[in-house]
Coordinates of C-alpha atoms in Angstrom, one line a residue:
F40 CA 64.7 87.5 85.4
P41 CA 61.5 89.6 85.4
D42 CA 60.0 88.3 88.7
K43 CA 58.0 91.4 89.7
A44 CA 57.0 89.7 93.0
A45 CA 60.5 90.3 94.1
L46 CA 60.1 94.0 93.8
A47 CA 57.0 94.0 95.8
R48 CA 58.9 93.0 99.0
T49 CA 61.3 94.5 101.4
Y50 CA 64.8 93.2 102.4
D51 CA 67.4 93.3 105.1
F52 CA 70.0 93.3 102.5
V53 CA 70.2 94.0 98.8
T54 CA 73.4 93.6 96.9
C55 CA 74.5 95.3 93.6
S56 CA 77.5 93.8 92.3
E57 CA 78.8 95.2 89.0
V58 CA 75.1 96.6 88.4
V59 CA 74.9 100.2 89.0
E60 CA 77.2 101.2 86.3
H61 CA 74.3 99.9 83.9
F62 CA 71.7 102.2 85.3
H63 CA 70.2 104.5 82.3
H64 CA 68.2 106.3 85.2
P65 CA 70.3 106.1 88.3
R66 CA 68.0 108.4 90.6
A67 CA 64.9 106.1 89.6
E68 CA 66.9 102.9 90.5
F69 CA 68.2 104.3 93.7
I70 CA 64.5 105.3 94.9
R71 CA 63.6 101.5 93.9
L72 CA 66.5 100.3 95.9
D73 CA 65.6 102.6 99.0
Q74 CA 61.9 101.0 98.6
L75 CA 63.3 97.6 98.8
L76 CA 65.2 98.1 101.9
R77 CA 63.5 97.6 105.4
P78 CA 64.5 100.2 107.9
G79 CA 68.1 99.2 109.1
G80 CA 68.6 97.2 105.9
W81 CA 71.8 97.5 104.1
L82 CA 72.7 98.0 100.5
A83 CA 75.9 96.7 99.4
I84 CA 77.5 98.0 96.0
M85 CA 80.5 97.0 94.1
T86 CA 81.6 98.9 91.1
C87 CA 84.7 100.2 89.8
F88 CA 85.0 103.8 91.2
Q89 CA 86.1 106.6 88.9
T90 CA 89.1 108.2 90.6
D91 CA 91.2 110.4 88.2
D92 CA 89.2 112.9 85.8
S93 CA 92.5 113.2 83.6
R94 CA 92.6 109.4 83.1
F95 CA 89.0 109.0 82.3
P96 CA 89.4 109.1 78.3
D97 CA 91.8 106.0 78.6
W98 CA 89.9 104.2 81.4
N99 CA 89.1 100.8 80.3
Y100 CA 85.9 100.4 82.4
R101 CA 84.4 103.2 80.5
R102 CA 85.0 101.3 77.0
D103 CA 82.4 98.8 78.0
L104 CA 79.5 100.2 76.0
T105 CA 77.0 98.8 78.7
H106 CA 78.5 100.9 81.3
V107 CA 76.4 104.0 81.1
T108 CA 77.0 105.7 84.6
F109 CA 80.2 106.2 86.6
Y110 CA 80.7 106.9 90.1
K111 CA 83.3 108.6 92.4
E112 CA 83.4 107.8 96.1
E113 CA 82.0 111.2 96.7
T114 CA 79.0 110.5 94.6
F115 CA 78.0 107.6 96.8
H116 CA 78.2 109.9 99.8
H117 CA 75.9 112.4 97.9
I118 CA 73.4 109.5 97.2
A119 CA 73.5 108.4 100.9
A120 CA 72.8 111.9 102.0
Q121 CA 69.8 112.1 99.7
F122 CA 68.3 109.2 101.1
R123 CA 69.5 109.7 104.7
W124 CA 71.4 106.5 104.5
R125 CA 74.5 105.8 106.6
I126 CA 77.5 105.2 104.6
E127 CA 80.7 103.0 104.7
V128 CA 83.4 102.4 102.3
P129 CA 85.1 99.3 103.6
C130 CA 87.6 98.8 100.7
R131 CA 88.3 99.9 97.2
N132 CA 85.3 99.9 94.7
V133 CA 82.8 98.8 97.5
V134 CA 80.3 101.0 99.2
L135 CA 77.9 99.8 102.0
M136 CA 74.8 102.1 102.8
Q137 CA 72.3 101.4 105.7
K138 CA 68.7 102.6 105.5
T139 CA 68.1 104.5 108.8

């Protein structure tokens, strides 16, 4: 729903469950997410992590035409470093990042 007022506030917790793989411009979207987080706030992401390059051509997750960006765990570590976020990967396909 295009509620632009929601993007003008800041939050302690933002969740992206099965969302980030749809980002056509991931850097711009992560900048927006950073702007939405208060200091100390958490960003929780759930997406299917790409794990094996050799299996990528047959990976069912990439066959969804709306999935345009794929992430490895190390990609999230790179994103966290760019924004100076603290990162945790508590379980498969889930990443938690805290704005410091």
